[in-house]
Amino acid sequence: MDLPADSSEPSGEQPGPGLRADAERNRERILAAARRLYAGHGLDVSMACIAREAGVGKATLSRRFATREELINAVFADRMDAYAAAVAEALADPDPWHGFTGYVQAVCAMQAADRGFAEVLAMTFPAAKALEKRRAEAYHSFLDLIARAKATGHLRNDFTDQDMVILLMANAGVIAASQDAAPDTWRRLVGQMLRAYATPGADLPPLEPAPTPTALYRAMVRLTRSAPGPEGSKG
């Protein structure tokens, strides 16, 4: 459900210092609101809902961010920088296998900390040029990390970069389903997947305990009953 346009918004704005300051304040309010909503509800939050959370009209939101992709690009630029930095840190590790396992854990932890970013890493946004450029840079560094980890003999030769994409997609789903009832479930998933990627005898981080049957049942009930995020649509 969309909200009615804010009829109090001025029309025929004239440029000036005051207007520029107001425009910047509105932009920051919109970004802060979008970060909160995306982090808690994922990307299925409508632009109208973000405008309401920010306390601005839909017309103001449209002037600052003409499309959903533009807003996503602005909201997640810093997180994509952190994502790229995680690859660089892994490549700097003198033990490539340790760097690989640390990278997988770090990126999945980023997903767990922000549901919106969990979805961003599992999707692609061709219109968000800066976001996709940073993703591409991180991807090429990850290919280097894979090659180095395989050279240690600890990463299976049949592991491919597509396996990481599959993990990110699976992790996003686990986070969305279990974040309230069993919020650490993703750690178990990542630990088990690292064991699937490793060759026999490879050093691995301790495996996190499995969630209790009760917690998993509650997560399954929540998933069954859950409705779309605020306002439902992405428009």
XYZ file of N, CA and C in Angstrom:
705
model
N 0.849 -1.192 0.000
C 0.000 0.000 0.000
C 0.878 1.233 0.000
N 0.695 2.105 -0.966
C 1.465 3.334 -1.043
C 0.810 4.415 -0.203
N 1.629 5.367 0.205
C 1.133 6.485 0.976
C 0.722 7.615 0.058
N -0.194 8.491 0.485
C -0.531 9.656 -0.334
C 0.632 10.608 -0.414
N 0.729 11.316 -1.523
C 1.824 12.278 -1.685
C 1.710 13.365 -0.642
N 2.831 13.929 -0.241
C 2.866 15.006 0.747
C 2.481 16.309 0.070
N 1.249 16.744 0.335
C 0.758 17.937 -0.343
C 1.395 19.204 0.174
N 2.149 19.083 1.303
C 2.778 20.280 1.867
C 4.100 20.613 1.200
N 4.564 19.746 0.301
C 5.853 19.994 -0.340
C 5.766 21.205 -1.257
N 6.787 22.065 -1.227
C 6.775 23.233 -2.102
C 6.965 22.828 -3.549
N 6.373 23.598 -4.434
C 6.562 23.350 -5.864
C 7.332 24.520 -6.457
N 7.918 24.285 -7.623
C 8.656 25.345 -8.288
C 9.831 25.834 -7.474
N 10.602 24.874 -6.878
C 11.720 25.251 -6.028
C 12.750 26.068 -6.799
N 13.281 27.099 -6.131
C 14.338 27.903 -6.719
C 15.658 27.564 -6.020
N 16.728 27.374 -6.771
C 17.994 27.005 -6.146
C 18.517 28.124 -5.261
N 19.199 27.715 -4.212
C 19.779 28.680 -3.286
C 20.420 27.942 -2.138
N 21.204 28.655 -1.283
C 21.906 27.990 -0.189
C 20.966 27.230 0.732
N 19.820 27.866 1.088
C 18.878 27.211 1.977
C 18.304 25.949 1.380
N 17.957 26.006 0.105
C 17.402 24.845 -0.569
C 18.428 23.725 -0.664
N 19.676 24.078 -0.957
C 20.719 23.059 -1.052
C 20.896 22.351 0.283
N 20.866 23.129 1.394
C 21.000 22.531 2.717
C 19.820 21.624 3.025
N 18.616 22.084 2.689
C 17.424 21.266 2.906
C 17.485 19.981 2.089
N 17.938 20.110 0.853
C 18.023 18.944 -0.021
C 19.005 17.919 0.544
N 20.131 18.383 1.065
C 21.117 17.470 1.640
C 20.571 16.806 2.901
N 19.856 17.587 3.730
C 19.257 16.994 4.929
C 18.230 15.930 4.550
N 17.422 16.223 3.549
C 16.436 15.241 3.099
C 17.106 13.981 2.570
N 18.180 14.173 1.831
C 18.894 13.017 1.293
C 19.413 12.124 2.415
N 20.001 12.741 3.445
C 20.535 11.962 4.560
C 19.423 11.275 5.340
N 18.281 11.957 5.480
C 17.153 11.337 6.172
C 16.634 10.141 5.387
N 16.587 10.269 4.082
C 16.128 9.167 3.241
C 17.091 7.983 3.345
N 18.386 8.247 3.255
C 19.371 7.171 3.347
C 19.301 6.475 4.700
N 19.177 7.254 5.772
C 19.108 6.660 7.109
C 17.858 5.795 7.253
N 16.744 6.284 6.742
C 15.497 5.518 6.807
C 15.604 4.235 5.998
N 16.168 4.334 4.800
C 16.308 3.153 3.945
C 17.230 2.125 4.587
N 18.315 2.588 5.212
C 19.220 1.651 5.887
C 18.490 0.889 6.986
N 17.714 1.606 7.790
C 16.985 0.950 8.879
C 15.999 -0.087 8.344
N 15.217 0.311 7.364
C 14.181 -0.587 6.856
C 14.770 -1.766 6.091
N 15.762 -1.506 5.263
C 16.392 -2.600 4.530
C 17.057 -3.587 5.486
N 17.729 -3.066 6.520
C 18.424 -3.939 7.465
C 17.455 -4.844 8.204
N 16.281 -4.312 8.546
C 15.323 -5.095 9.311
C 14.384 -5.938 8.495
N 14.068 -5.494 7.268
C 13.024 -6.156 6.483
C 13.484 -6.632 5.116
N 14.713 -6.366 4.728
C 15.161 -6.732 3.397
C 14.748 -5.703 2.360
N 14.965 -6.033 1.118
C 14.750 -5.071 0.036
C 13.300 -4.971 -0.421
N 12.427 -5.789 0.124
C 11.012 -5.738 -0.259
C 10.280 -4.624 0.486
N 10.879 -3.477 0.585
C 10.273 -2.317 1.233
C 9.991 -1.293 0.146
N 8.784 -0.793 0.104
C 8.431 0.124 -0.978
C 9.083 1.487 -0.792
N 9.218 2.205 -1.887
C 9.742 3.565 -1.833
C 8.820 4.451 -0.998
N 7.517 4.192 -1.060
C 6.569 4.987 -0.273
C 6.797 4.792 1.214
N 7.082 3.562 1.608
C 7.341 3.285 3.022
C 8.612 3.981 3.484
N 9.625 3.998 2.638
C 10.874 4.682 2.976
C 10.638 6.178 3.116
N 9.851 6.739 2.229
C 9.536 8.171 2.320
C 8.849 8.483 3.644
N 7.907 7.647 4.040
C 7.202 7.877 5.301
C 8.158 7.771 6.486
N 9.013 6.756 6.481
C 9.984 6.586 7.562
C 10.920 7.778 7.653
N 11.263 8.352 6.499
C 12.182 9.497 6.464
C 11.481 10.814 6.786
N 10.139 10.808 6.762
C 9.393 12.034 7.013
C 9.408 12.993 5.843
N 9.475 12.447 4.628
C 9.435 13.279 3.431
C 8.329 12.767 2.511
N 7.952 13.566 1.535
C 6.969 13.142 0.556
C 7.587 12.283 -0.521
N 6.746 11.557 -1.234
C 7.244 10.699 -2.311
C 7.909 11.518 -3.410
N 7.435 12.728 -3.631
C 8.053 13.565 -4.662
C 9.481 13.932 -4.274
N 9.684 14.220 -2.992
C 11.039 14.533 -2.520
C 11.951 13.337 -2.690
N 11.461 12.156 -2.327
C 12.251 10.943 -2.500
C 12.610 10.740 -3.968
N 11.655 10.958 -4.847
C 11.904 10.761 -6.280
C 12.915 11.753 -6.826
N 12.923 12.980 -6.278
C 13.926 13.951 -6.734
C 15.332 13.541 -6.311
N 15.459 12.980 -5.131
C 16.779 12.576 -4.655
C 17.239 11.268 -5.294
N 16.276 10.328 -5.429
C 16.590 9.000 -5.966
C 15.463 8.614 -6.922
N 15.744 8.722 -8.190
C 14.695 8.520 -9.191
C 14.241 7.068 -9.274
N 15.116 6.120 -8.947
C 14.779 4.709 -9.052
C 15.195 3.975 -7.782
N 14.621 2.821 -7.598
C 14.988 1.951 -6.473
C 16.467 1.587 -6.538
N 16.977 1.341 -7.741
C 18.388 0.963 -7.888
C 19.318 2.084 -7.448
N 18.958 3.325 -7.738
C 19.782 4.457 -7.298
C 19.851 4.506 -5.774
N 18.729 4.266 -5.127
C 18.700 4.290 -3.669
C 19.521 3.138 -3.098
N 19.353 1.957 -3.634
C 20.123 0.800 -3.169
C 21.613 1.045 -3.352
N 21.984 1.630 -4.476
C 23.385 1.943 -4.750
C 23.957 2.855 -3.665
N 23.193 3.888 -3.294
C 23.662 4.843 -2.292
C 23.695 4.231 -0.905
N 22.691 3.432 -0.563
C 22.598 2.855 0.771
C 23.720 1.867 1.033
N 24.043 1.056 0.031
C 24.966 -0.049 0.271
C 26.373 0.186 -0.267
N 26.679 1.405 -0.678
C 28.018 1.685 -1.207
C 29.102 1.380 -0.180
N 28.896 1.821 1.077
C 29.922 1.594 2.090
C 30.038 0.117 2.451
N 28.915 -0.593 2.446
C 28.964 -2.020 2.756
C 29.649 -2.800 1.647
N 29.456 -2.376 0.399
C 30.155 -3.037 -0.692
C 31.650 -2.754 -0.622
N 32.015 -1.578 -0.128
C 33.431 -1.284 0.096
C 34.007 -2.239 1.136
N 33.249 -2.490 2.211
C 33.700 -3.416 3.254
C 33.812 -4.839 2.701
N 32.899 -5.184 1.818
C 32.921 -6.494 1.168
C 34.202 -6.660 0.352
N 34.545 -5.631 -0.415
C 35.780 -5.669 -1.203
C 37.009 -5.686 -0.306
N 36.944 -4.946 0.806
C 38.074 -4.914 1.734
C 38.306 -6.279 2.368
N 37.236 -7.040 2.575
C 37.376 -8.372 3.165
C 38.173 -9.290 2.254
N 37.988 -9.158 0.944
C 38.777 -9.962 0.003
C 40.243 -9.558 0.066
N 40.501 -8.260 0.101
C 41.879 -7.776 0.165
C 42.563 -8.279 1.429
N 41.847 -8.263 2.548
C 42.416 -8.757 3.801
C 42.718 -10.247 3.718
N 41.822 -11.001 3.082
C 42.041 -12.440 2.930
C 43.258 -12.724 2.059
N 43.432 -11.942 0.997
C 44.593 -12.134 0.122
C 45.897 -11.790 0.828
N 45.826 -10.900 1.812
C 47.032 -10.505 2.545
C 47.429 -11.532 3.607
N 46.552 -12.477 3.910
C 46.861 -13.500 4.918
C 47.984 -14.388 4.398
N 49.045 -14.600 5.190
C 50.137 -15.458 4.719
C 49.720 -16.916 4.522
N 48.629 -17.319 5.130
C 48.084 -18.663 4.937
C 46.839 -18.542 4.072
N 46.935 -18.846 2.778
C 45.788 -18.651 1.870
C 44.535 -19.428 2.283
N 44.709 -20.623 2.849
C 43.541 -21.384 3.282
C 42.851 -20.683 4.464
N 43.629 -20.203 5.405
C 43.064 -19.446 6.523
C 42.391 -18.177 6.013
N 43.017 -17.536 5.028
C 42.412 -16.358 4.437
C 41.086 -16.677 3.781
N 41.021 -17.811 3.113
C 39.782 -18.221 2.445
C 38.666 -18.467 3.455
N 38.941 -19.268 4.480
C 37.894 -19.571 5.463
C 37.470 -18.306 6.213
N 38.440 -17.434 6.514
C 38.107 -16.188 7.196
C 37.241 -15.287 6.340
N 37.526 -15.274 5.046
C 36.731 -14.457 4.125
C 35.289 -14.960 4.056
N 35.113 -16.254 3.905
C 33.765 -16.819 3.823
C 32.977 -16.474 5.083
N 33.606 -16.631 6.238
C 32.924 -16.315 7.490
C 32.607 -14.823 7.587
N 33.549 -13.983 7.179
C 33.354 -12.534 7.283
C 32.208 -12.053 6.410
N 32.161 -12.534 5.177
C 31.112 -12.083 4.262
C 29.748 -12.575 4.731
N 29.670 -13.808 5.190
C 28.394 -14.314 5.677
C 27.963 -13.579 6.951
N 28.924 -13.144 7.762
C 28.596 -12.340 8.940
C 28.044 -10.975 8.522
N 28.585 -10.394 7.453
C 28.040 -9.138 6.928
C 26.581 -9.323 6.524
N 26.291 -10.446 5.911
C 24.911 -10.727 5.534
C 24.027 -10.818 6.773
N 24.501 -11.499 7.799
C 23.698 -11.685 9.000
C 23.434 -10.369 9.718
N 24.369 -9.437 9.629
C 24.231 -8.159 10.326
C 23.242 -7.228 9.646
N 22.935 -7.474 8.390
C 22.082 -6.556 7.630
C 21.310 -7.364 6.597
N 20.024 -7.554 6.849
C 19.232 -8.383 5.950
C 19.208 -7.822 4.535
N 19.189 -6.493 4.428
C 19.207 -5.892 3.100
C 20.478 -6.238 2.354
N 21.615 -6.163 3.044
C 22.883 -6.487 2.402
C 22.952 -7.977 2.086
N 22.323 -8.801 2.920
C 22.257 -10.230 2.619
C 21.647 -10.448 1.244
N 20.601 -9.682 0.940
C 19.931 -9.824 -0.346
C 20.743 -9.187 -1.472
N 21.396 -8.071 -1.175
C 22.223 -7.408 -2.193
C 23.311 -8.360 -2.689
N 23.952 -9.093 -1.775
C 25.027 -9.997 -2.171
C 24.518 -11.197 -2.957
N 23.234 -11.490 -2.822
C 22.670 -12.637 -3.526
C 21.918 -12.236 -4.789
N 21.954 -10.944 -5.132
C 21.239 -10.437 -6.303
C 22.191 -9.581 -7.143
N 21.693 -9.116 -8.263
C 22.482 -8.199 -9.087
C 21.596 -7.040 -9.511
N 22.195 -5.853 -9.619
C 21.455 -4.632 -9.952
C 22.194 -3.918 -11.085
N 21.947 -4.304 -12.327
C 22.678 -3.737 -13.464
C 22.628 -2.216 -13.529
N 21.529 -1.620 -13.060
C 21.414 -0.164 -13.131
C 22.221 0.545 -12.047
N 22.624 -0.183 -11.018
C 23.424 0.406 -9.935
C 24.900 0.256 -10.304
N 25.389 1.150 -11.138
C 26.708 1.001 -11.754
C 27.847 0.920 -10.738
N 27.855 1.835 -9.762
C 28.953 1.858 -8.796
C 28.957 0.590 -7.952
N 27.779 0.149 -7.552
C 27.670 -1.063 -6.744
C 28.188 -2.271 -7.510
N 27.785 -2.392 -8.759
C 28.201 -3.536 -9.556
C 29.685 -3.475 -9.923
N 30.219 -2.280 -10.072
C 31.660 -2.144 -10.343
C 32.475 -2.659 -9.158
N 32.038 -2.288 -7.946
C 32.747 -2.739 -6.740
C 32.606 -4.246 -6.583
N 31.424 -4.764 -6.892
C 31.210 -6.206 -6.812
C 32.141 -6.942 -7.781
N 32.286 -6.400 -8.994
C 33.147 -7.029 -9.994
C 34.603 -7.040 -9.538
N 35.052 -5.941 -8.933
C 36.423 -5.876 -8.417
C 36.641 -6.942 -7.348
N 35.671 -7.072 -6.438
C 35.777 -8.078 -5.380
C 35.767 -9.489 -5.966
N 34.969 -9.675 -7.007
C 34.872 -10.991 -7.643
C 36.218 -11.430 -8.215
N 36.896 -10.530 -8.914
C 38.187 -10.903 -9.507
C 39.227 -11.184 -8.430
N 39.169 -10.468 -7.330
C 40.083 -10.752 -6.214
C 39.760 -12.105 -5.598
N 38.476 -12.439 -5.543
C 38.081 -13.724 -4.979
C 38.583 -14.883 -5.840
N 38.599 -14.711 -7.152
C 39.156 -15.748 -8.019
C 40.615 -16.010 -7.680
N 41.353 -14.950 -7.396
C 42.752 -15.089 -6.989
C 42.842 -15.841 -5.662
N 41.943 -15.500 -4.735
C 41.941 -16.163 -3.426
C 41.655 -17.656 -3.576
N 40.712 -18.005 -4.450
C 40.408 -19.413 -4.689
C 41.643 -20.153 -5.196
N 42.319 -19.570 -6.173
C 43.507 -20.217 -6.744
C 44.586 -20.431 -5.680
N 44.783 -19.434 -4.830
C 45.796 -19.566 -3.778
C 45.413 -20.631 -2.758
N 44.125 -20.658 -2.397
C 43.682 -21.655 -1.422
C 43.800 -23.066 -1.985
N 43.513 -23.240 -3.255
C 43.660 -24.556 -3.876
C 45.123 -24.992 -3.907
N 46.011 -24.032 -4.089
C 47.437 -24.349 -4.147
C 47.958 -24.906 -2.828
N 47.263 -24.619 -1.732
C 47.678 -25.163 -0.430
C 47.295 -26.632 -0.297
N 46.391 -27.095 -1.158
C 45.907 -28.464 -1.070
C 44.744 -28.639 -0.117
N 44.285 -27.541 0.507
C 43.208 -27.640 1.499
C 41.823 -27.330 0.916
N 41.779 -26.637 -0.198
C 40.495 -26.348 -0.848
C 40.308 -27.317 -1.997
N 39.164 -27.944 -2.040
C 38.900 -28.940 -3.070
C 39.058 -28.338 -4.461
N 39.598 -29.138 -5.377
C 39.835 -28.668 -6.741
C 38.544 -28.392 -7.500
N 37.440 -29.015 -7.079
C 36.187 -28.795 -7.789
C 35.389 -27.619 -7.228
N 35.952 -26.890 -6.259
C 35.277 -25.685 -5.783
C 35.376 -24.612 -6.855
N 34.275 -23.894 -7.092
C 34.276 -22.800 -8.061
C 33.672 -21.557 -7.421
N 33.841 -20.434 -8.084
C 33.270 -19.193 -7.563
C 31.749 -19.265 -7.501
N 31.129 -20.084 -8.358
C 29.677 -20.242 -8.303
C 29.239 -20.847 -6.981
N 30.099 -21.660 -6.368
C 29.755 -22.240 -5.071
C 29.608 -21.162 -4.011
N 30.383 -20.102 -4.113
C 30.245 -19.007 -3.166
C 28.930 -18.265 -3.385
N 28.547 -18.096 -4.640
C 27.260 -17.450 -4.937
C 26.121 -18.282 -4.364
N 26.215 -19.595 -4.535
C 25.192 -20.489 -3.989
C 25.126 -20.351 -2.472
N 26.287 -20.291 -1.816
C 26.316 -20.131 -0.366
C 25.665 -18.816 0.055
N 25.966 -17.734 -0.651
C 25.392 -16.440 -0.299
C 23.868 -16.455 -0.471
N 23.394 -17.115 -1.510
C 21.956 -17.222 -1.712
C 21.318 -18.045 -0.598
N 21.952 -19.162 -0.263
C 21.432 -20.010 0.808
C 21.478 -19.281 2.151
N 22.573 -18.584 2.408
C 22.713 -17.866 3.673
C 21.669 -16.766 3.805
N 21.396 -16.068 2.701
C 20.364 -15.032 2.739
C 19.019 -15.633 3.128
N 18.710 -16.805 2.585
C 17.447 -17.457 2.917
C 17.394 -17.909 4.362
N 18.487 -18.464 4.864
C 18.543 -18.921 6.256
C 18.400 -17.735 7.211
N 19.073 -16.642 6.898
C 18.993 -15.445 7.749
C 17.565 -14.930 7.801
N 16.917 -14.842 6.653
C 15.547 -14.336 6.603
C 14.589 -15.238 7.374
N 14.814 -16.549 7.304
C 13.893 -17.491 7.936
C 14.101 -17.618 9.433
N 15.354 -17.460 9.888
C 15.662 -17.816 11.275
C 16.110 -16.651 12.144
N 16.119 -15.427 11.624
C 16.748 -14.326 12.341
C 16.122 -14.053 13.702
N 14.844 -14.320 13.891
C 14.194 -14.083 15.176
C 14.276 -15.299 16.090
N 13.909 -16.459 15.576
C 13.807 -17.655 16.418
C 15.153 -18.333 16.669
N 16.035 -18.311 15.688
C 17.328 -18.999 15.813
C 18.383 -18.202 15.058
N 18.762 -17.023 15.582
C 19.575 -16.078 14.810
C 20.986 -16.534 14.465
N 21.494 -17.559 15.141
C 22.847 -18.026 14.831
C 22.866 -19.222 13.892
N 21.725 -19.560 13.319
C 21.657 -20.716 12.424
C 22.622 -20.582 11.248
N 22.802 -19.361 10.762
C 23.687 -19.152 9.612
C 25.109 -19.626 9.905
N 25.541 -19.501 11.166
C 26.900 -19.940 11.527
C 27.062 -21.447 11.306
N 26.029 -22.179 11.634
C 26.061 -23.623 11.424
C 26.133 -23.947 9.932
N 25.338 -23.256 9.150
C 25.367 -23.451 7.696
C 26.762 -23.202 7.141
N 27.367 -22.092 7.526
C 28.689 -21.739 6.998
C 29.726 -22.773 7.422
N 29.662 -23.200 8.684
C 30.612 -24.210 9.158
C 30.503 -25.510 8.390
N 29.285 -25.941 8.131
C 29.100 -27.180 7.384
C 29.554 -27.032 5.935
N 29.325 -25.862 5.342
C 29.745 -25.663 3.963
C 31.269 -25.604 3.854
N 31.934 -25.005 4.821
C 33.397 -25.003 4.803
C 33.933 -26.431 4.865
N 33.260 -27.277 5.604
C 33.670 -28.685 5.663
C 33.448 -29.387 4.322
N 32.421 -28.959 3.603
C 32.182 -29.526 2.276
C 33.237 -29.059 1.280
N 33.753 -27.841 1.473
C 34.740 -27.287 0.544
C 36.155 -27.816 0.812
N 36.415 -28.280 2.033
C 37.781 -28.621 2.448
C 38.180 -30.031 2.032
N 39.459 -30.221 1.827
C 39.996 -31.563 1.606
C 40.219 -32.225 2.967
N 40.323 -33.551 3.007
C 40.534 -34.241 4.284
C 41.791 -33.724 4.997
N 41.653 -33.477 6.286
C 42.792 -33.032 7.091
C 42.999 -31.536 7.134
N 42.218 -30.764 6.377
C 42.374 -29.307 6.391
C 41.947 -28.748 7.738
N 42.678 -27.739 8.189
C 42.338 -27.077 9.445
C 41.062 -26.262 9.247
N 40.123 -26.435 10.179
C 38.833 -25.763 10.048
C 38.429 -25.107 11.364
N 37.695 -23.990 11.300
C 37.190 -23.380 12.535
C 36.200 -24.311 13.208
N 36.035 -24.187 14.524
C 35.079 -25.061 15.228
C 33.676 -24.937 14.640
N 32.970 -26.052 14.637
C 31.611 -26.064 14.113
C 30.642 -25.558 15.183
N 29.853 -24.581 14.811
C 28.873 -24.031 15.747
C 27.790 -25.067 16.049
N 27.242 -25.054 17.271
C 26.170 -26.008 17.598
C 24.955 -25.803 16.700
N 24.259 -26.871 16.451
C 23.020 -26.774 15.678
C 21.943 -26.098 16.523
N 21.025 -25.380 15.900
C 19.913 -24.806 16.663
C 19.055 -25.916 17.259
N 18.391 -25.601 18.343
C 17.534 -26.602 18.974
C 16.325 -26.907 18.086
N 15.756 -28.100 18.240
C 14.550 -28.405 17.459
C 13.426 -27.395 17.691
N 13.306 -26.913 18.930
C 12.255 -25.934 19.225
C 12.488 -24.636 18.463
N 13.752 -24.170 18.461
C 14.067 -22.926 17.750
C 13.822 -23.075 16.263
N 14.217 -24.210 15.703
C 13.989 -24.432 14.272
C 12.498 -24.508 13.953
N 11.751 -25.136 14.839
C 10.296 -25.213 14.618
C 9.695 -23.818 14.619
N 10.110 -22.979 15.554
C 9.596 -21.611 15.603
C 9.967 -20.848 14.334
N 11.191 -21.077 13.839
C 11.604 -20.416 12.598
C 10.742 -20.879 11.430
N 10.429 -22.164 11.398
C 9.595 -22.694 10.320
C 8.177 -22.129 10.385
N 7.647 -21.995 11.606
C 6.309 -21.412 11.771
C 6.319 -19.963 11.326
N 7.363 -19.230 11.739
C 7.468 -17.820 11.364
C 7.545 -17.674 9.853
N 8.330 -18.538 9.221
C 8.481 -18.468 7.765
C 7.146 -18.729 7.074
N 6.383 -19.665 7.607
C 5.087 -19.991 7.020
C 4.112 -18.828 7.137
N 4.151 -18.148 8.284
C 3.177 -17.094 8.560
C 3.631 -15.707 8.138
N 4.910 -15.585 7.800
C 5.452 -14.242 7.537
C 4.797 -13.601 6.319
N 4.579 -12.316 6.441
C 4.047 -11.507 5.332
C 5.196 -10.752 4.710
N 5.001 -10.139 3.513
C 6.036 -9.301 2.923
C 6.399 -8.148 3.844
N 7.527 -7.506 3.582
C 7.978 -6.367 4.372
C 6.977 -5.237 4.323
N 7.230 -4.139 5.036
C 6.301 -3.018 5.087
C 5.851 -2.589 3.686
N 4.592 -2.462 3.526
C 3.964 -2.028 2.271
C 4.036 -3.068 1.169
N 4.798 -4.152 1.413
C 4.776 -5.269 0.469
C 5.561 -5.073 -0.795
N 5.225 -4.109 -1.619
C 5.817 -4.014 -2.950
C 7.132 -3.278 -2.926
N 7.868 -3.392 -4.034
C 9.161 -2.720 -4.165
C 9.024 -1.382 -4.837
N 7.841 -1.019 -5.269
C 7.658 0.198 -6.040
C 7.750 1.436 -5.242
